[in-house]
mmCIF file of C-alpha atoms in Angstrom:
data_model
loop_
_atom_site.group_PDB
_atom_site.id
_atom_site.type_symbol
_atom_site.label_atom_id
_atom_site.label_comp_id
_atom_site.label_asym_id
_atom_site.label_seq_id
_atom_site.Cartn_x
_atom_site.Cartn_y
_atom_site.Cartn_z
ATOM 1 C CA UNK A 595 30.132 -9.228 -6.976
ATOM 2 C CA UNK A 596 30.749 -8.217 -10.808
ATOM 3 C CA UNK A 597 28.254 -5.703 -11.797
ATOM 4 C CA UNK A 598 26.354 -6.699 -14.975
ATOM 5 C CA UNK A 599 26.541 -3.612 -17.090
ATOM 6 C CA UNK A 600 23.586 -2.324 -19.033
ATOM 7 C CA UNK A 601 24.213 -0.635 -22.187
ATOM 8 C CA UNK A 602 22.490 2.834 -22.437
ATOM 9 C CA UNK A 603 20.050 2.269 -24.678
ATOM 10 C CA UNK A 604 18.845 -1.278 -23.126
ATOM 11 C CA UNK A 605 18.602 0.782 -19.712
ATOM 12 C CA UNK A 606 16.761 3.755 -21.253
ATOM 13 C CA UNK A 607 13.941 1.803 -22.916
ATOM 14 C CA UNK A 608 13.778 0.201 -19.479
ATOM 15 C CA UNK A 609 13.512 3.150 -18.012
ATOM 16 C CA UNK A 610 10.912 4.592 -20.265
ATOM 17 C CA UNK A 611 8.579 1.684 -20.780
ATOM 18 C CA UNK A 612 8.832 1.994 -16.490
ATOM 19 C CA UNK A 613 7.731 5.587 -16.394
ATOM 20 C CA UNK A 614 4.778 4.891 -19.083
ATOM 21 C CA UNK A 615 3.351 1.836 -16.705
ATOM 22 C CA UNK A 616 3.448 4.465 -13.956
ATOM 23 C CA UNK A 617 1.990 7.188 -16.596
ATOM 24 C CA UNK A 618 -1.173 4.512 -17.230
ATOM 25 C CA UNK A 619 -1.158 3.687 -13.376
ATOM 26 C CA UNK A 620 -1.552 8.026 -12.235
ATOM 27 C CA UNK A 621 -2.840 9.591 -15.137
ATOM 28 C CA UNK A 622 -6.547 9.490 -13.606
ATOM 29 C CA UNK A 623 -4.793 10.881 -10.330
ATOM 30 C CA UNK A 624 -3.109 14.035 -12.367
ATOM 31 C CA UNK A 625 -6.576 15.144 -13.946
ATOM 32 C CA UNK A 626 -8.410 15.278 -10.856
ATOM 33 C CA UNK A 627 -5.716 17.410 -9.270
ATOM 34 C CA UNK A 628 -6.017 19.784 -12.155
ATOM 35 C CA UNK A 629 -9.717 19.710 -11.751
ATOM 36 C CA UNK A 630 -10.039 19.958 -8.279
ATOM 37 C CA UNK A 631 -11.936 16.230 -7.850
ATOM 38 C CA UNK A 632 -11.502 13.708 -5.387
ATOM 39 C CA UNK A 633 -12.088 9.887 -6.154
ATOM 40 C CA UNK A 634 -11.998 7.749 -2.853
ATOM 41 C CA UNK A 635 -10.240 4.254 -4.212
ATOM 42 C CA UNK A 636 -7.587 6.034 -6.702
ATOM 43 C CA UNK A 637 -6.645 8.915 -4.128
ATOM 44 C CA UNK A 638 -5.781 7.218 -1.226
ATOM 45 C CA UNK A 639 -2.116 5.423 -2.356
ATOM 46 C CA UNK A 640 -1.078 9.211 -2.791
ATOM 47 C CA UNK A 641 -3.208 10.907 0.027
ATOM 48 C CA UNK A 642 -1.765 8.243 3.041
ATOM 49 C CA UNK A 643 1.446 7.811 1.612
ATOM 50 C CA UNK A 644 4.207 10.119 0.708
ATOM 51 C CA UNK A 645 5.159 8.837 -2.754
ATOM 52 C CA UNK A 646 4.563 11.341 -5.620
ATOM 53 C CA UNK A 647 3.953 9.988 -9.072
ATOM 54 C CA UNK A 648 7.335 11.769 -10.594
ATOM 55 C CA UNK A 649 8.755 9.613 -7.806
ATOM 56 C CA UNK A 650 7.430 6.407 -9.034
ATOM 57 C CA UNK A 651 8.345 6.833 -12.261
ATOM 58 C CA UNK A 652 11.611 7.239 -11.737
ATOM 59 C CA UNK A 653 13.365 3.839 -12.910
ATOM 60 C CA UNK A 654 16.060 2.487 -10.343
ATOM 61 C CA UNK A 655 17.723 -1.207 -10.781
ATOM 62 C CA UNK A 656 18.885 -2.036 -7.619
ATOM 63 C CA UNK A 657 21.948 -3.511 -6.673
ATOM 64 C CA UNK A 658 24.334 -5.346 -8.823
ATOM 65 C CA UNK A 659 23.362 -2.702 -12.001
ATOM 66 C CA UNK A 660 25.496 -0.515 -13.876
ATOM 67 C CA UNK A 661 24.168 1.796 -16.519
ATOM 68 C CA UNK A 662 26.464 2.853 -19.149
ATOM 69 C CA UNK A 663 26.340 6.270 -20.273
ATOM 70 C CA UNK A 664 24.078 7.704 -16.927
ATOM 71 C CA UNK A 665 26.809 10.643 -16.269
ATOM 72 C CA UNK A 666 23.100 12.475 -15.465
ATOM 73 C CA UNK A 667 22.675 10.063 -12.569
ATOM 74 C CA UNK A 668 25.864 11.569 -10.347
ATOM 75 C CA UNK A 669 23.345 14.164 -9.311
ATOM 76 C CA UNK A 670 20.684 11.113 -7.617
ATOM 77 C CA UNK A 671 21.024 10.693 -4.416
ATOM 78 C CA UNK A 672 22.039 6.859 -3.837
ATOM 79 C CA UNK A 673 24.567 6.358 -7.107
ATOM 80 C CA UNK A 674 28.376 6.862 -7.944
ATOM 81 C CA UNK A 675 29.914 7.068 -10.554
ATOM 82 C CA UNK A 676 33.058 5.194 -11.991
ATOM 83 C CA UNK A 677 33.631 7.133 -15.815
ATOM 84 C CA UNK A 678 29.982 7.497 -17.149
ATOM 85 C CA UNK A 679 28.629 4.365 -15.787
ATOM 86 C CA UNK A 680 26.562 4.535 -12.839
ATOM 87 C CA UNK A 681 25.621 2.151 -10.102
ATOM 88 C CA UNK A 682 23.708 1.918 -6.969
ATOM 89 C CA UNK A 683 25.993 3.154 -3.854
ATOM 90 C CA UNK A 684 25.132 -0.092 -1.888
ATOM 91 C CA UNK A 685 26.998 0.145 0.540
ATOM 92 C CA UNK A 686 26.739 3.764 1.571
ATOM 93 C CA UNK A 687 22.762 3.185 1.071
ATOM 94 C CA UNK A 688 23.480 0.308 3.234
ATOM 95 C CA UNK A 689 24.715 2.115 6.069
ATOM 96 C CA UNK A 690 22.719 5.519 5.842
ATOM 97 C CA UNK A 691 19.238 2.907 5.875
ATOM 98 C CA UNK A 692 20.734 0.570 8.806
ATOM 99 C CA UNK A 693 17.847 1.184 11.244
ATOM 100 C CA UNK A 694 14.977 1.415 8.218
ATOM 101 C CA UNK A 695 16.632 -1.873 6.887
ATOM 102 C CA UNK A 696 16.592 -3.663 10.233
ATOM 103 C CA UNK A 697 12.932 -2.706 11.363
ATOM 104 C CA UNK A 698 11.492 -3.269 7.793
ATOM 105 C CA UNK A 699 13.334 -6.907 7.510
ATOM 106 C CA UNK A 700 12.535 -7.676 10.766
ATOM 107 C CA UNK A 701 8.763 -6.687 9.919
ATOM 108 C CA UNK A 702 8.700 -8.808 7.141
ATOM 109 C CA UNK A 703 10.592 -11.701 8.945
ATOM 110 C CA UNK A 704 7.701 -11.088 11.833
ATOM 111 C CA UNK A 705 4.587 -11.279 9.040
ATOM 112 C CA UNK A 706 5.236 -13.980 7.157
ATOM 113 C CA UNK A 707 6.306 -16.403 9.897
ATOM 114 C CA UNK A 708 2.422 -15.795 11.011
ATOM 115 C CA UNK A 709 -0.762 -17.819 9.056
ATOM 116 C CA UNK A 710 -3.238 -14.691 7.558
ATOM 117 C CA UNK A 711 -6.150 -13.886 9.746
ATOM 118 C CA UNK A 712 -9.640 -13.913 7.758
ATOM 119 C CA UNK A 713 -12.221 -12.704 9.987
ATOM 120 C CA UNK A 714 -12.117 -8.993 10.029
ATOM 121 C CA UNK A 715 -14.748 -9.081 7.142
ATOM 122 C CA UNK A 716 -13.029 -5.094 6.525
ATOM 123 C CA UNK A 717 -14.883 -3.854 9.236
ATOM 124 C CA UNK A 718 -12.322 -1.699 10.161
ATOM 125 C CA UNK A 719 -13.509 0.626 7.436
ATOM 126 C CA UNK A 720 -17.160 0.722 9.489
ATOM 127 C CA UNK A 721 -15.524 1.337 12.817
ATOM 128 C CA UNK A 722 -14.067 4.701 11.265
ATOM 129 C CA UNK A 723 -17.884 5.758 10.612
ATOM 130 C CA UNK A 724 -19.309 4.309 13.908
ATOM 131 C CA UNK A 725 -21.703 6.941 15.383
ATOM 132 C CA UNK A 726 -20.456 9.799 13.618
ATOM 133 C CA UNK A 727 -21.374 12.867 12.297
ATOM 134 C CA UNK A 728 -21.373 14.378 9.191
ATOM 135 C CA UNK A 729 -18.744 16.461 9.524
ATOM 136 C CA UNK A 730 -16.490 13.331 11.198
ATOM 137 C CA UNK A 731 -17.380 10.944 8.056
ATOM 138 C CA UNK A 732 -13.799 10.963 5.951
ATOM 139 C CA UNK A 733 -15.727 9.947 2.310
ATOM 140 C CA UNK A 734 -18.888 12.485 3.148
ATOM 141 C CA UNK A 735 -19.357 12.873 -0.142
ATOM 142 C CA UNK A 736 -20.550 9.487 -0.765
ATOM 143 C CA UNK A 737 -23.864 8.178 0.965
ATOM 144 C CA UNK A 738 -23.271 5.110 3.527
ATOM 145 C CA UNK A 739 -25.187 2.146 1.779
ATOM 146 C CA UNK A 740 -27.075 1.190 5.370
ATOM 147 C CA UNK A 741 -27.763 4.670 5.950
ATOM 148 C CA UNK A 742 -26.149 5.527 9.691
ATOM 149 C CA UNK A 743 -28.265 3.688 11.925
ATOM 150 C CA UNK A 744 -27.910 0.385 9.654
ATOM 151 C CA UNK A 745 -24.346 1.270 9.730
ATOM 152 C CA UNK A 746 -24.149 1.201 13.122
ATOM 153 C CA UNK A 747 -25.922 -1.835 13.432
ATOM 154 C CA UNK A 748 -23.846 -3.675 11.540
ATOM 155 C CA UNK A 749 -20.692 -2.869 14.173
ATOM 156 C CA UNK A 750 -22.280 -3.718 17.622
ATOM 157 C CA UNK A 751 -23.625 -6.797 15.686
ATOM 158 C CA UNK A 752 -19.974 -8.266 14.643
ATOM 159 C CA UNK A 753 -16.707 -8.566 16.470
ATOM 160 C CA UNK A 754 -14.175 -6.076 15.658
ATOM 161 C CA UNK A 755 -10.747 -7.356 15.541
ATOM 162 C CA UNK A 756 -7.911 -5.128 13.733
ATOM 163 C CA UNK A 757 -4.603 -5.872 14.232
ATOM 164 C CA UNK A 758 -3.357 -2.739 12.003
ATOM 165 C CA UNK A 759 -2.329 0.408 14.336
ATOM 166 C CA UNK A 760 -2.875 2.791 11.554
ATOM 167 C CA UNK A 761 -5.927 1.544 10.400
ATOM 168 C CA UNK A 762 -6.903 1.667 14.323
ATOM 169 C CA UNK A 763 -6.254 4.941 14.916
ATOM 170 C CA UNK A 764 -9.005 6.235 12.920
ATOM 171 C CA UNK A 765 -12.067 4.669 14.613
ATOM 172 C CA UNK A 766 -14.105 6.757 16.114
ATOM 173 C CA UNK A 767 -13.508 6.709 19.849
ATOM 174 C CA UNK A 768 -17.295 5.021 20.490
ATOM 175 C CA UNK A 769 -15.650 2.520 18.050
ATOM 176 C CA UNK A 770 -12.007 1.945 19.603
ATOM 177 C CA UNK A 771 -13.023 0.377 22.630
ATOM 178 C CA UNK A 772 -14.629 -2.410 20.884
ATOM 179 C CA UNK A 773 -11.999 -3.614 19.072
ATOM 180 C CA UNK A 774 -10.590 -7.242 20.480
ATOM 181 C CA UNK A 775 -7.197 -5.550 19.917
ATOM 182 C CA UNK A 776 -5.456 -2.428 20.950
ATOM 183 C CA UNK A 777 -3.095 -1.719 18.033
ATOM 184 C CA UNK A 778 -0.036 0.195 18.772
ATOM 185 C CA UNK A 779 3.678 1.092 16.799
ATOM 186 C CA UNK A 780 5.122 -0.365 19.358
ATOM 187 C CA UNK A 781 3.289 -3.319 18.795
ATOM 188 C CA UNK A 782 3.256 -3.660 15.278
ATOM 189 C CA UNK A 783 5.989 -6.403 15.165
ATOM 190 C CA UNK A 784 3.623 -8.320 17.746
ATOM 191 C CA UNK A 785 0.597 -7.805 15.496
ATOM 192 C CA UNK A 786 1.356 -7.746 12.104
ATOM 193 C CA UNK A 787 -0.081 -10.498 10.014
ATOM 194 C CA UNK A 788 -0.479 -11.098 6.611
ATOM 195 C CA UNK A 789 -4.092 -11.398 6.003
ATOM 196 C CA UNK A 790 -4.456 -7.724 7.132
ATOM 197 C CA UNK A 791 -5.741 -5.517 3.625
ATOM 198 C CA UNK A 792 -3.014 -2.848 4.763
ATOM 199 C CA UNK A 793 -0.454 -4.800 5.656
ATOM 200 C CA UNK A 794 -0.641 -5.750 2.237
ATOM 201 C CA UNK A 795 -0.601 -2.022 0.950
ATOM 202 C CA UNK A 796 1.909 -1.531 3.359
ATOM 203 C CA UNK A 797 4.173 -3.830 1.373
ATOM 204 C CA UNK A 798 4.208 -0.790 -1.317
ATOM 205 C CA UNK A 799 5.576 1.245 1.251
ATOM 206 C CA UNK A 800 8.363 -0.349 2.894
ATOM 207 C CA UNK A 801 9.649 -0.678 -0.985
ATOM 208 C CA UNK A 802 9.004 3.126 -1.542
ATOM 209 C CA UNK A 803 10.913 4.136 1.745
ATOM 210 C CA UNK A 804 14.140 2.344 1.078
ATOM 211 C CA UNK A 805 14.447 3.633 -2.592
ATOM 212 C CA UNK A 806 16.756 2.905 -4.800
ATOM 213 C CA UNK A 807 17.750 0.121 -2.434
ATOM 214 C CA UNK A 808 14.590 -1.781 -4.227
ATOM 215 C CA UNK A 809 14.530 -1.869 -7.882
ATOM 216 C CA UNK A 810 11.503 -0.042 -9.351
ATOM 217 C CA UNK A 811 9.827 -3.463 -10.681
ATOM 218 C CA UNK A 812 9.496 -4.779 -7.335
ATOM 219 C CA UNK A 813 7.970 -1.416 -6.066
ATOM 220 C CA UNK A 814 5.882 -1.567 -9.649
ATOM 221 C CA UNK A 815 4.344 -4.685 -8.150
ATOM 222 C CA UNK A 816 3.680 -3.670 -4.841
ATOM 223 C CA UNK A 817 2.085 -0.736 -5.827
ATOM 224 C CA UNK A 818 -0.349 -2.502 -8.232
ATOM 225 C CA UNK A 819 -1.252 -5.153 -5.325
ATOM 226 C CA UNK A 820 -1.914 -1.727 -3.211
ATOM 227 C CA UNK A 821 -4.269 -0.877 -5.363
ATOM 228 C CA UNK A 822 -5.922 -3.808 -6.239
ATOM 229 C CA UNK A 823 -6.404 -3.961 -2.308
ATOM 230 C CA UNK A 824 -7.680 -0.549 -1.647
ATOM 231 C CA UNK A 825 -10.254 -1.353 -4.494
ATOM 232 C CA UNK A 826 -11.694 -4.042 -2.255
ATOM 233 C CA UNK A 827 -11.379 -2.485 1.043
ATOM 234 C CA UNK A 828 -13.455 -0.036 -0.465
ATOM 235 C CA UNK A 829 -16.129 -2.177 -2.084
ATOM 236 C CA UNK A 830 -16.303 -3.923 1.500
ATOM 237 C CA UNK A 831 -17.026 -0.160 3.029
ATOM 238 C CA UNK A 832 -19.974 1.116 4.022
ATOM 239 C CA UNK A 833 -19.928 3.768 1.460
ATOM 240 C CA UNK A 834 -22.515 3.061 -1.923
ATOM 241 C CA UNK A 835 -19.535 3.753 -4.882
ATOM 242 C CA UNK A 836 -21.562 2.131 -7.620
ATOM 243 C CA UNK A 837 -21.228 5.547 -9.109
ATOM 244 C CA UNK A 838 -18.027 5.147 -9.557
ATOM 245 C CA UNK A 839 -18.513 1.493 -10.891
ATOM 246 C CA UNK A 840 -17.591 -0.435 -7.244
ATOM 247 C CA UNK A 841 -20.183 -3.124 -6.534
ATOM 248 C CA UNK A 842 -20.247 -3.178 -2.795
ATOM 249 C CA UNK A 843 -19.125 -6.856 -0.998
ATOM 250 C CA UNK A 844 -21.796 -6.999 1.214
ATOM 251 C CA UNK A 845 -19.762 -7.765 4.589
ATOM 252 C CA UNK A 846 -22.531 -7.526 6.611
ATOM 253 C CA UNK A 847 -24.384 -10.844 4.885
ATOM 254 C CA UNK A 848 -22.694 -14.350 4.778
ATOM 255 C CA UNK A 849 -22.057 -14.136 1.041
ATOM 256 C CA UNK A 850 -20.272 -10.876 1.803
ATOM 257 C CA UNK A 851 -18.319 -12.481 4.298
ATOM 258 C CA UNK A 852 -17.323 -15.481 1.786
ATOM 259 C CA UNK A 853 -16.370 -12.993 -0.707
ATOM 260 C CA UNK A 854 -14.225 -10.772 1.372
ATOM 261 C CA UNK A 855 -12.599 -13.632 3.083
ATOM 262 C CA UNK A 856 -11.543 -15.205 -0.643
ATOM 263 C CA UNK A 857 -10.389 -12.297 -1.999
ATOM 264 C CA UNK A 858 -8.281 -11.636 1.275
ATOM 265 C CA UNK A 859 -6.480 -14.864 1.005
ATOM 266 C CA UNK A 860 -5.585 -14.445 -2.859
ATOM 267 C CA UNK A 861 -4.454 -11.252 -1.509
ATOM 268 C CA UNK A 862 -2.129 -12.787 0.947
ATOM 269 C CA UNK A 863 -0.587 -14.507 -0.745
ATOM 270 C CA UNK A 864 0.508 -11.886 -3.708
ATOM 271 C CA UNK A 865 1.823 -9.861 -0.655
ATOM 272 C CA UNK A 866 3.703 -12.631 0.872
ATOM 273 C CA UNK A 867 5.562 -12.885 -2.472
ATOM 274 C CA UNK A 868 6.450 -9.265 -2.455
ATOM 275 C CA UNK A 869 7.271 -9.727 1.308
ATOM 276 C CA UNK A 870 10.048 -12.653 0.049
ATOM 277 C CA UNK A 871 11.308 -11.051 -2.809
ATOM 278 C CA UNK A 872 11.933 -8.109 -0.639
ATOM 279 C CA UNK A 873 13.251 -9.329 2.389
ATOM 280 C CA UNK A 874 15.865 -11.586 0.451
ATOM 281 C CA UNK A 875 17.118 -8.220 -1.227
ATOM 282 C CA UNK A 876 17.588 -6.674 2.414
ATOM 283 C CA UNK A 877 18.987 -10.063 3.622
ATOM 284 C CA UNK A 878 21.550 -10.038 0.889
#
């Protein structure tokens, strides 16, 4: 396939207006670092996964790109050169990501070909609080809206039904055993389905991991869905943010529930079109 060829200073206002959307995206992020704060929505994209924000805002095309006049990118890990024009080394990225290629399109392949599942209500997020102390309670500096006892409640009154292993693995162990499923890796293939809040994040990752493979839009967008999600799985979480401007969705009343369950399927299907775009790039 014939490379279309970017000239340099197409590519470098790409490149830039890229790294200011990322600016816009982490600039809360930065300041709290410098001034020692912790915010429980903006913190966790960075905190669980292990994407800085220099990372994100570096701009890659993807395959099928060259970019006149990038002599700087010989030094990137994933390019070659050919005079000063550089391009994605496809093929040796190809080969050097076989196994993170195969389980990530066979993921993907596994998710979508499964209908979304839309009554968790987020209580996964409860489970992780479920007869704990103070010191066990990951957002302790934020009061639980229910209190704990109402918290509590609000578990052994619902079923508990998580397909996501790494969401699983941090309910409390009074918690774990009442959960319909026993999420596993090794079962993630099984289990996955698309209706599942990190799933969706997820999507953000599996970009991230196979950089430059994946041009930076696509990982753009799946970051901004991971976000968007994390702001709800918060709002559905015991915690009381409205400090921080989160209204809470109520989960534990049937409005809640219709709420959750809405916002869960619009979710679905942004990260099924993130799951398509990406898995025809690895299926190229």
């Amino acid at each position: 396939m014939t490379a279309q060829i970017l000239p340099e200073p197409v590519w470098r206002d790409l490149a830039q207006a890229h790294a200011r959307a990322v600016e816009e995206l982490t600039e809360g992020r930065l300041a709290r670092r410098v001034e020692g704060k912790k915010h429980p929505v903006d913190d966790f994209l960075w905190e669980y996964y292990s994407f800085r924000p220099a990372q994100l805002s570096r701009w890659h095309p993807g395959p099928g790109v060259g970019l006149a006049g990038a002599s700087e990118r010989a030094e990137w890990s994933g390019y070659v050169l050919t005079g000063d024009t550089a391009y994605l080394d496809e093929v040796g990225v190809r080969e050097r990501r076989a196994n993170a290629i195969g389980f990530v399109r066979d993921l993907l392949t596994a998710t979508l070909s499964r209908p979304g599942r839309f009554g968790c209500f987020g209580l996964h997020e409860w489970a992780m609080v479920y007869r704990a102390d103070d010191e066990q309670i990951r957002h302790g500096g934020w009061p639980l809206r229910l209190g704990s006892d109402g918290t509590d409640a609000v578990v052994e009154s619902h079923t508990v039904a998580c397909s996501h292993a790494d969401a699983y693995r941090f309910f409390t162990p009074e918690a774990a055993p009442r959960n319909t499923l026993a999420p596993t890796r090794e079962r993630q293939l099984e289990l996955e389905q698309p209706g599942c809040l990190h799933a969706g994040m997820d999507v953000y990752k599996w970009c991230f991991k196979l950089t430059p493979l994946v041009p930076s839009a696509l990982t753009l967008d799946a970051f901004r869905l991971a976000r968007d999600i994390r702001e709800l799985d918060m709002r559905a979480a015991p915690y009381d943010l409205r400090e921080l401007g989160y209204e809470p969705v109520r989960i534990e009343t049937t409005e809640g529930k219709v709420e959750y369950a809405r916002a869960q399927r619009e979710f679905t299907t942004r990260s099924n079109e993130l799951r398509r775009r990406l898995l025809d790039l690895l299926t190229a």
